[in-house]
mmCIF file with all atom_site columns, C-alpha atoms in Angstrom:
data_model
loop_
_atom_site.group_PDB
_atom_site.id
_atom_site.type_symbol
_atom_site.label_atom_id
_atom_site.label_alt_id
_atom_site.label_comp_id
_atom_site.label_asym_id
_atom_site.label_entity_id
_atom_site.label_seq_id
_atom_site.pdbx_PDB_ins_code
_atom_site.Cartn_x
_atom_site.Cartn_y
_atom_site.Cartn_z
_atom_site.occupancy
_atom_site.B_iso_or_equiv
_atom_site.pdbx_formal_charge
_atom_site.auth_seq_id
_atom_site.auth_comp_id
_atom_site.auth_asym_id
_atom_site.auth_atom_id
_atom_site.pdbx_PDB_model_num
ATOM 1   C CA . UNK E 1 1   ? 9.874   3.772   -11.026 1.00 0.00 ? 263 UNK E CA 1
ATOM 2   C CA . UNK E 1 2   ? 11.486  1.106   -8.854  1.00 0.00 ? 264 UNK E CA 1
ATOM 3   C CA . UNK E 1 3   ? 11.328  3.635   -6.029  1.00 0.00 ? 265 UNK E CA 1
ATOM 4   C CA . UNK E 1 4   ? 7.516   3.633   -6.403  1.00 0.00 ? 266 UNK E CA 1
ATOM 5   C CA . UNK E 1 5   ? 7.391   -0.128  -5.990  1.00 0.00 ? 267 UNK E CA 1
ATOM 6   C CA . UNK E 1 6   ? 9.515   0.268   -2.874  1.00 0.00 ? 268 UNK E CA 1
ATOM 7   C CA . UNK E 1 7   ? 6.996   2.810   -1.521  1.00 0.00 ? 269 UNK E CA 1
ATOM 8   C CA . UNK E 1 8   ? 4.052   0.510   -2.238  1.00 0.00 ? 270 UNK E CA 1
ATOM 9   C CA . UNK E 1 9   ? 5.714   -2.441  -0.512  1.00 0.00 ? 271 UNK E CA 1
ATOM 10  C CA . UNK E 1 10  ? 6.784   -0.197  2.350   1.00 0.00 ? 272 UNK E CA 1
ATOM 11  C CA . UNK E 1 11  ? 3.156   0.882   2.854   1.00 0.00 ? 273 UNK E CA 1
ATOM 12  C CA . UNK E 1 12  ? 2.040   -2.757  2.961   1.00 0.00 ? 274 UNK E CA 1
ATOM 13  C CA . UNK E 1 13  ? 4.741   -3.641  5.483   1.00 0.00 ? 275 UNK E CA 1
ATOM 14  C CA . UNK E 1 14  ? 3.935   -0.637  7.689   1.00 0.00 ? 276 UNK E CA 1
ATOM 15  C CA . UNK E 1 15  ? 0.225   -1.471  7.598   1.00 0.00 ? 277 UNK E CA 1
ATOM 16  C CA . UNK E 1 16  ? 0.940   -5.068  8.599   1.00 0.00 ? 278 UNK E CA 1
ATOM 17  C CA . UNK E 1 17  ? 3.144   -3.833  11.449  1.00 0.00 ? 279 UNK E CA 1
ATOM 18  C CA . UNK E 1 18  ? 0.576   -1.282  12.695  1.00 0.00 ? 280 UNK E CA 1
ATOM 19  C CA . UNK E 1 19  ? -2.315  -3.767  12.919  1.00 0.00 ? 281 UNK E CA 1
ATOM 20  C CA . UNK E 1 20  ? -1.357  -4.945  16.453  1.00 0.00 ? 282 UNK E CA 1
ATOM 21  C CA . UNK E 1 21  ? -1.161  -1.302  17.592  1.00 0.00 ? 283 UNK E CA 1
ATOM 22  C CA . UNK E 1 22  ? -4.555  -0.558  16.031  1.00 0.00 ? 284 UNK E CA 1
ATOM 23  C CA . UNK E 1 23  ? -5.998  -3.658  17.687  1.00 0.00 ? 285 UNK E CA 1
ATOM 24  C CA . UNK E 1 24  ? -4.543  -2.562  21.040  1.00 0.00 ? 286 UNK E CA 1
ATOM 25  C CA . UNK E 1 25  ? -6.039  0.925   20.645  1.00 0.00 ? 287 UNK E CA 1
ATOM 26  C CA . UNK E 1 26  ? -9.406  -0.593  19.744  1.00 0.00 ? 288 UNK E CA 1
ATOM 27  C CA . UNK E 1 27  ? -9.346  -2.818  22.826  1.00 0.00 ? 289 UNK E CA 1
ATOM 28  C CA . UNK E 1 28  ? -8.103  -0.031  25.113  1.00 0.00 ? 290 UNK E CA 1
ATOM 29  C CA . UNK E 1 29  ? -10.696 2.514   23.931  1.00 0.00 ? 291 UNK E CA 1
ATOM 30  C CA . UNK E 1 30  ? -13.419 -0.139  23.642  1.00 0.00 ? 292 UNK E CA 1
ATOM 31  C CA . UNK E 1 31  ? -13.912 0.485   19.927  1.00 0.00 ? 293 UNK E CA 1
ATOM 32  C CA . UNK E 1 32  ? -15.468 -2.911  19.347  1.00 0.00 ? 294 UNK E CA 1
ATOM 33  C CA . UNK E 1 33  ? -17.783 -4.492  16.820  1.00 0.00 ? 295 UNK E CA 1
ATOM 34  C CA . UNK E 1 34  ? -20.252 -6.577  18.793  1.00 0.00 ? 296 UNK E CA 1
ATOM 35  C CA . UNK E 1 35  ? -21.632 -9.692  17.032  1.00 0.00 ? 297 UNK E CA 1
ATOM 36  C CA . UNK E 1 36  ? -25.288 -9.700  16.028  1.00 0.00 ? 298 UNK E CA 1
ATOM 37  C CA . UNK E 1 37  ? -27.489 -11.380 13.412  1.00 0.00 ? 299 UNK E CA 1
ATOM 38  C CA . UNK E 1 38  ? -25.897 -9.285  10.619  1.00 0.00 ? 300 UNK E CA 1
ATOM 39  C CA . UNK E 1 39  ? -22.265 -10.056 11.541  1.00 0.00 ? 301 UNK E CA 1
ATOM 40  C CA . UNK E 1 40  ? -20.096 -12.966 10.458  1.00 0.00 ? 302 UNK E CA 1
ATOM 41  C CA . UNK E 1 41  ? -17.830 -12.992 13.494  1.00 0.00 ? 303 UNK E CA 1
ATOM 42  C CA . UNK E 1 42  ? -18.937 -14.559 16.780  1.00 0.00 ? 304 UNK E CA 1
ATOM 43  C CA . UNK E 1 43  ? -16.653 -12.704 19.201  1.00 0.00 ? 305 UNK E CA 1
ATOM 44  C CA . UNK E 1 44  ? -16.352 -8.952  19.873  1.00 0.00 ? 306 UNK E CA 1
ATOM 45  C CA . UNK E 1 45  ? -13.763 -7.624  17.412  1.00 0.00 ? 307 UNK E CA 1
ATOM 46  C CA . UNK E 1 46  ? -11.805 -4.365  17.532  1.00 0.00 ? 308 UNK E CA 1
ATOM 47  C CA . UNK E 1 47  ? -12.860 -2.175  14.605  1.00 0.00 ? 309 UNK E CA 1
ATOM 48  C CA . UNK E 1 48  ? -9.885  0.151   14.666  1.00 0.00 ? 310 UNK E CA 1
ATOM 49  C CA . UNK E 1 49  ? -8.081  -1.131  11.556  1.00 0.00 ? 311 UNK E CA 1
ATOM 50  C CA . UNK E 1 50  ? -8.415  2.269   9.886   1.00 0.00 ? 312 UNK E CA 1
ATOM 51  C CA . UNK E 1 51  ? -5.800  3.531   12.335  1.00 0.00 ? 313 UNK E CA 1
ATOM 52  C CA . UNK E 1 52  ? -3.267  1.046   10.906  1.00 0.00 ? 314 UNK E CA 1
ATOM 53  C CA . UNK E 1 53  ? -4.057  2.117   7.335   1.00 0.00 ? 315 UNK E CA 1
ATOM 54  C CA . UNK E 1 54  ? -3.833  5.809   8.261   1.00 0.00 ? 316 UNK E CA 1
ATOM 55  C CA . UNK E 1 55  ? -0.479  5.449   10.070  1.00 0.00 ? 317 UNK E CA 1
ATOM 56  C CA . UNK E 1 56  ? 1.003   3.237   7.348   1.00 0.00 ? 318 UNK E CA 1
ATOM 57  C CA . UNK E 1 57  ? -0.079  5.599   4.596   1.00 0.00 ? 319 UNK E CA 1
ATOM 58  C CA . UNK E 1 58  ? 1.414   8.703   6.152   1.00 0.00 ? 320 UNK E CA 1
ATOM 59  C CA . UNK E 1 59  ? 4.590   7.041   7.420   1.00 0.00 ? 321 UNK E CA 1
ATOM 60  C CA . UNK E 1 60  ? 5.336   5.492   4.025   1.00 0.00 ? 322 UNK E CA 1
ATOM 61  C CA . UNK E 1 61  ? 4.466   8.803   2.359   1.00 0.00 ? 323 UNK E CA 1
ATOM 62  C CA . UNK E 1 62  ? 6.927   10.662  4.605   1.00 0.00 ? 324 UNK E CA 1
ATOM 63  C CA . UNK E 1 63  ? 9.665   8.110   3.870   1.00 0.00 ? 325 UNK E CA 1
ATOM 64  C CA . UNK E 1 64  ? 9.022   8.379   0.126   1.00 0.00 ? 326 UNK E CA 1
ATOM 65  C CA . UNK E 1 65  ? 9.056   12.182  0.210   1.00 0.00 ? 327 UNK E CA 1
ATOM 66  C CA . UNK E 1 66  ? 12.422  12.054  1.948   1.00 0.00 ? 328 UNK E CA 1
ATOM 67  C CA . UNK E 1 67  ? 13.741  9.703   -0.765  1.00 0.00 ? 329 UNK E CA 1
ATOM 68  C CA . UNK E 1 68  ? 12.250  11.405  -3.825  1.00 0.00 ? 330 UNK E CA 1
ATOM 69  C CA . UNK E 1 69  ? 11.380  15.009  -2.910  1.00 0.00 ? 331 UNK E CA 1
ATOM 70  C CA . UNK E 1 70  ? 8.548   14.901  -5.481  1.00 0.00 ? 332 UNK E CA 1
ATOM 71  C CA . UNK E 1 71  ? 5.461   15.831  -3.452  1.00 0.00 ? 333 UNK E CA 1
ATOM 72  C CA . UNK E 1 72  ? 4.642   19.322  -2.275  1.00 0.00 ? 334 UNK E CA 1
ATOM 73  C CA . UNK E 1 73  ? 4.632   19.464  1.553   1.00 0.00 ? 335 UNK E CA 1
ATOM 74  C CA . UNK E 1 74  ? 1.699   21.899  1.495   1.00 0.00 ? 336 UNK E CA 1
ATOM 75  C CA . UNK E 1 75  ? -0.516  19.383  -0.336  1.00 0.00 ? 337 UNK E CA 1
ATOM 76  C CA . UNK E 1 76  ? 0.576   16.608  2.030   1.00 0.00 ? 338 UNK E CA 1
ATOM 77  C CA . UNK E 1 77  ? -0.379  18.835  4.962   1.00 0.00 ? 339 UNK E CA 1
ATOM 78  C CA . UNK E 1 78  ? -3.832  19.418  3.467   1.00 0.00 ? 340 UNK E CA 1
ATOM 79  C CA . UNK E 1 79  ? -4.259  15.690  2.894   1.00 0.00 ? 341 UNK E CA 1
ATOM 80  C CA . UNK E 1 80  ? -3.120  15.020  6.468   1.00 0.00 ? 342 UNK E CA 1
ATOM 81  C CA . UNK E 1 81  ? -5.676  17.462  7.917   1.00 0.00 ? 343 UNK E CA 1
ATOM 82  C CA . UNK E 1 82  ? -8.599  16.030  5.956   1.00 0.00 ? 344 UNK E CA 1
ATOM 83  C CA . UNK E 1 83  ? -7.558  12.406  6.511   1.00 0.00 ? 345 UNK E CA 1
ATOM 84  C CA . UNK E 1 84  ? -7.192  13.022  10.236  1.00 0.00 ? 346 UNK E CA 1
ATOM 85  C CA . UNK E 1 85  ? -10.681 14.525  10.397  1.00 0.00 ? 347 UNK E CA 1
ATOM 86  C CA . UNK E 1 86  ? -12.143 11.559  8.496   1.00 0.00 ? 348 UNK E CA 1
ATOM 87  C CA . UNK E 1 87  ? -10.270 9.098   10.713  1.00 0.00 ? 349 UNK E CA 1
ATOM 88  C CA . UNK E 1 88  ? -11.628 10.855  13.791  1.00 0.00 ? 350 UNK E CA 1
ATOM 89  C CA . UNK E 1 89  ? -15.166 10.754  12.376  1.00 0.00 ? 351 UNK E CA 1
ATOM 90  C CA . UNK E 1 90  ? -14.772 7.028   11.667  1.00 0.00 ? 352 UNK E CA 1
ATOM 91  C CA . UNK E 1 91  ? -13.473 6.320   15.165  1.00 0.00 ? 353 UNK E CA 1
ATOM 92  C CA . UNK E 1 92  ? -16.377 8.278   16.694  1.00 0.00 ? 354 UNK E CA 1
ATOM 93  C CA . UNK E 1 93  ? -18.809 6.310   14.531  1.00 0.00 ? 355 UNK E CA 1
ATOM 94  C CA . UNK E 1 94  ? -17.252 2.978   15.538  1.00 0.00 ? 356 UNK E CA 1
ATOM 95  C CA . UNK E 1 95  ? -17.212 3.969   19.203  1.00 0.00 ? 357 UNK E CA 1
ATOM 96  C CA . UNK E 1 96  ? -20.648 5.556   19.562  1.00 0.00 ? 358 UNK E CA 1
ATOM 97  C CA . UNK E 1 97  ? -22.484 4.417   16.382  1.00 0.00 ? 359 UNK E CA 1
ATOM 98  C CA . UNK E 1 98  ? -23.411 7.837   15.051  1.00 0.00 ? 360 UNK E CA 1
ATOM 99  C CA . UNK E 1 99  ? -26.764 8.380   13.412  1.00 0.00 ? 361 UNK E CA 1
ATOM 100 C CA . UNK E 1 100 ? -26.445 8.320   9.597   1.00 0.00 ? 362 UNK E CA 1
ATOM 101 C CA . UNK E 1 101 ? -27.422 11.993  9.279   1.00 0.00 ? 363 UNK E CA 1
ATOM 102 C CA . UNK E 1 102 ? -24.754 13.031  11.823  1.00 0.00 ? 364 UNK E CA 1
ATOM 103 C CA . UNK E 1 103 ? -22.131 10.970  10.008  1.00 0.00 ? 365 UNK E CA 1
ATOM 104 C CA . UNK E 1 104 ? -23.177 12.418  6.633   1.00 0.00 ? 366 UNK E CA 1
ATOM 105 C CA . UNK E 1 105 ? -23.012 15.980  7.954   1.00 0.00 ? 367 UNK E CA 1
ATOM 106 C CA . UNK E 1 106 ? -19.527 15.264  9.346   1.00 0.00 ? 368 UNK E CA 1
ATOM 107 C CA . UNK E 1 107 ? -18.429 13.836  5.994   1.00 0.00 ? 369 UNK E CA 1
ATOM 108 C CA . UNK E 1 108 ? -19.828 16.840  4.125   1.00 0.00 ? 370 UNK E CA 1
ATOM 109 C CA . UNK E 1 109 ? -17.940 19.216  6.433   1.00 0.00 ? 371 UNK E CA 1
ATOM 110 C CA . UNK E 1 110 ? -14.659 17.331  5.907   1.00 0.00 ? 372 UNK E CA 1
ATOM 111 C CA . UNK E 1 111 ? -15.181 17.176  2.136   1.00 0.00 ? 373 UNK E CA 1
ATOM 112 C CA . UNK E 1 112 ? -15.957 20.897  1.956   1.00 0.00 ? 374 UNK E CA 1
ATOM 113 C CA . UNK E 1 113 ? -12.756 21.558  3.931   1.00 0.00 ? 375 UNK E CA 1
ATOM 114 C CA . UNK E 1 114 ? -10.827 19.402  1.439   1.00 0.00 ? 376 UNK E CA 1
ATOM 115 C CA . UNK E 1 115 ? -12.370 21.209  -1.522  1.00 0.00 ? 377 UNK E CA 1
ATOM 116 C CA . UNK E 1 116 ? -11.689 24.633  0.032   1.00 0.00 ? 378 UNK E CA 1
ATOM 117 C CA . UNK E 1 117 ? -8.056  23.603  0.623   1.00 0.00 ? 379 UNK E CA 1
ATOM 118 C CA . UNK E 1 118 ? -7.714  22.801  -3.087  1.00 0.00 ? 380 UNK E CA 1
ATOM 119 C CA . UNK E 1 119 ? -7.963  19.006  -2.899  1.00 0.00 ? 381 UNK E CA 1
ATOM 120 C CA . UNK E 1 120 ? -10.328 18.747  -5.823  1.00 0.00 ? 382 UNK E CA 1
ATOM 121 C CA . UNK E 1 121 ? -10.659 17.887  -9.470  1.00 0.00 ? 383 UNK E CA 1
ATOM 122 C CA . UNK E 1 122 ? -11.106 20.997  -11.627 1.00 0.00 ? 384 UNK E CA 1
ATOM 123 C CA . UNK E 1 123 ? -11.173 19.396  -15.076 1.00 0.00 ? 385 UNK E CA 1
ATOM 124 C CA . UNK E 1 124 ? -12.487 16.223  -16.648 1.00 0.00 ? 386 UNK E CA 1
ATOM 125 C CA . UNK E 1 125 ? -10.276 15.704  -19.673 1.00 0.00 ? 387 UNK E CA 1
ATOM 126 C CA . UNK E 1 126 ? -10.396 19.045  -21.462 1.00 0.00 ? 388 UNK E CA 1
ATOM 127 C CA . UNK E 1 127 ? -13.705 20.065  -19.843 1.00 0.00 ? 389 UNK E CA 1
ATOM 128 C CA . UNK E 1 128 ? -13.322 22.845  -17.260 1.00 0.00 ? 390 UNK E CA 1
ATOM 129 C CA . UNK E 1 129 ? -15.951 22.179  -14.581 1.00 0.00 ? 391 UNK E CA 1
ATOM 130 C CA . UNK E 1 130 ? -16.234 25.794  -13.420 1.00 0.00 ? 392 UNK E CA 1
ATOM 131 C CA . UNK E 1 131 ? -19.262 26.201  -11.122 1.00 0.00 ? 393 UNK E CA 1
ATOM 132 C CA . UNK E 1 132 ? -19.813 22.435  -11.145 1.00 0.00 ? 394 UNK E CA 1
ATOM 133 C CA . UNK E 1 133 ? -16.491 21.830  -9.381  1.00 0.00 ? 395 UNK E CA 1
ATOM 134 C CA . UNK E 1 134 ? -17.898 21.930  -5.844  1.00 0.00 ? 396 UNK E CA 1
ATOM 135 C CA . UNK E 1 135 ? -21.001 19.743  -6.340  1.00 0.00 ? 397 UNK E CA 1
ATOM 136 C CA . UNK E 1 136 ? -19.169 17.181  -8.506  1.00 0.00 ? 398 UNK E CA 1
ATOM 137 C CA . UNK E 1 137 ? -16.267 16.910  -6.059  1.00 0.00 ? 399 UNK E CA 1
ATOM 138 C CA . UNK E 1 138 ? -18.632 16.765  -3.081  1.00 0.00 ? 400 UNK E CA 1
ATOM 139 C CA . UNK E 1 139 ? -20.551 13.910  -4.688  1.00 0.00 ? 401 UNK E CA 1
ATOM 140 C CA . UNK E 1 140 ? -17.322 12.176  -5.776  1.00 0.00 ? 402 UNK E CA 1
ATOM 141 C CA . UNK E 1 141 ? -15.794 12.238  -2.284  1.00 0.00 ? 403 UNK E CA 1
ATOM 142 C CA . UNK E 1 142 ? -19.019 11.232  -0.537  1.00 0.00 ? 404 UNK E CA 1
ATOM 143 C CA . UNK E 1 143 ? -19.653 8.296   -2.873  1.00 0.00 ? 405 UNK E CA 1
ATOM 144 C CA . UNK E 1 144 ? -16.187 6.865   -2.305  1.00 0.00 ? 406 UNK E CA 1
ATOM 145 C CA . UNK E 1 145 ? -16.148 7.495   1.443   1.00 0.00 ? 407 UNK E CA 1
ATOM 146 C CA . UNK E 1 146 ? -19.493 5.752   1.837   1.00 0.00 ? 408 UNK E CA 1
ATOM 147 C CA . UNK E 1 147 ? -18.743 2.954   -0.612  1.00 0.00 ? 409 UNK E CA 1
ATOM 148 C CA . UNK E 1 148 ? -15.824 1.900   1.584   1.00 0.00 ? 410 UNK E CA 1
ATOM 149 C CA . UNK E 1 149 ? -17.806 2.560   4.768   1.00 0.00 ? 411 UNK E CA 1
ATOM 150 C CA . UNK E 1 150 ? -20.720 0.392   3.602   1.00 0.00 ? 412 UNK E CA 1
ATOM 151 C CA . UNK E 1 151 ? -18.538 -2.619  2.747   1.00 0.00 ? 413 UNK E CA 1
ATOM 152 C CA . UNK E 1 152 ? -16.759 -2.421  6.083   1.00 0.00 ? 414 UNK E CA 1
ATOM 153 C CA . UNK E 1 153 ? -19.141 -4.897  7.736   1.00 0.00 ? 415 UNK E CA 1
ATOM 154 C CA . UNK E 1 154 ? -17.041 -7.974  6.939   1.00 0.00 ? 416 UNK E CA 1
ATOM 155 C CA . UNK E 1 155 ? -13.636 -8.215  8.615   1.00 0.00 ? 417 UNK E CA 1
ATOM 156 C CA . UNK E 1 156 ? -10.899 -7.397  6.112   1.00 0.00 ? 418 UNK E CA 1
ATOM 157 C CA . UNK E 1 157 ? -13.192 -6.671  3.153   1.00 0.00 ? 419 UNK E CA 1
ATOM 158 C CA . UNK E 1 158 ? -12.710 -2.891  3.098   1.00 0.00 ? 420 UNK E CA 1
ATOM 159 C CA . UNK E 1 159 ? -8.965  -3.277  3.620   1.00 0.00 ? 421 UNK E CA 1
ATOM 160 C CA . UNK E 1 160 ? -8.775  -5.811  0.783   1.00 0.00 ? 422 UNK E CA 1
ATOM 161 C CA . UNK E 1 161 ? -10.753 -3.618  -1.592  1.00 0.00 ? 423 UNK E CA 1
ATOM 162 C CA . UNK E 1 162 ? -8.726  -0.516  -0.703  1.00 0.00 ? 424 UNK E CA 1
ATOM 163 C CA . UNK E 1 163 ? -5.551  -2.547  -1.325  1.00 0.00 ? 425 UNK E CA 1
ATOM 164 C CA . UNK E 1 164 ? -6.841  -3.577  -4.769  1.00 0.00 ? 426 UNK E CA 1
ATOM 165 C CA . UNK E 1 165 ? -7.800  0.030   -5.581  1.00 0.00 ? 427 UNK E CA 1
ATOM 166 C CA . UNK E 1 166 ? -4.369  1.220   -4.413  1.00 0.00 ? 428 UNK E CA 1
ATOM 167 C CA . UNK E 1 167 ? -2.644  -1.382  -6.556  1.00 0.00 ? 429 UNK E CA 1
ATOM 168 C CA . UNK E 1 168 ? -4.712  -0.360  -9.584  1.00 0.00 ? 430 UNK E CA 1
ATOM 169 C CA . UNK E 1 169 ? -3.900  3.345   -9.027  1.00 0.00 ? 431 UNK E CA 1
ATOM 170 C CA . UNK E 1 170 ? -0.251  2.413   -8.586  1.00 0.00 ? 432 UNK E CA 1
ATOM 171 C CA . UNK E 1 171 ? -0.246  0.556   -11.923 1.00 0.00 ? 433 UNK E CA 1
ATOM 172 C CA . UNK E 1 172 ? -1.946  3.463   -13.715 1.00 0.00 ? 434 UNK E CA 1
ATOM 173 C CA . UNK E 1 173 ? 0.611   5.878   -12.235 1.00 0.00 ? 435 UNK E CA 1
ATOM 174 C CA . UNK E 1 174 ? 3.451   3.640   -13.402 1.00 0.00 ? 436 UNK E CA 1
ATOM 175 C CA . UNK E 1 175 ? 1.895   3.391   -16.869 1.00 0.00 ? 437 UNK E CA 1
ATOM 176 C CA . UNK E 1 176 ? 1.760   7.185   -17.143 1.00 0.00 ? 438 UNK E CA 1
ATOM 177 C CA . UNK E 1 177 ? 5.177   7.554   -15.492 1.00 0.00 ? 439 UNK E CA 1
ATOM 178 C CA . UNK E 1 178 ? 3.685   9.742   -12.733 1.00 0.00 ? 440 UNK E CA 1
ATOM 179 C CA . UNK E 1 179 ? 6.007   9.391   -9.740  1.00 0.00 ? 441 UNK E CA 1
ATOM 180 C CA . UNK E 1 180 ? 4.048   11.592  -7.288  1.00 0.00 ? 442 UNK E CA 1
ATOM 181 C CA . UNK E 1 181 ? 0.800   9.723   -8.000  1.00 0.00 ? 443 UNK E CA 1
ATOM 182 C CA . UNK E 1 182 ? 2.513   6.352   -7.678  1.00 0.00 ? 444 UNK E CA 1
ATOM 183 C CA . UNK E 1 183 ? 3.842   7.355   -4.267  1.00 0.00 ? 445 UNK E CA 1
#
């Protein structure tokens, strides 16, 4: 499982390295968070950090797949498609401040694509969800997408929380000796 620790550290390093690129993209495309009475920062700030997380995740994932050959390329492709769509939706929201209903409809479309591609939970323990699979997965995805989206108002908070969640998932994967999950 040392290889998993390498992958986790690699992801952190890549993310750190991609932040200047994400900042540059945010400045170039004018994807800026303008200060107001609800913001903590006093200067316009690029809000394109999700690009750094996205690039770091997939680059470290590709490196780890090359080292371990444990993940199915088809599933990675499905994850890439859905993540790219969500990243694009987030960038559009940061750039043009989408109305909540438009953003929710976009999220529902992406989640339904993910579910239709097989990126879903079919069982809870020994309970087969059957017809409940789609609504439970839809709710599950939407809650987590919006939980992170709602805490993204303070610089670095969402990134910090996602890092903590990733570390916790990493530890659980190590505990259960699940190499693909740990990657």
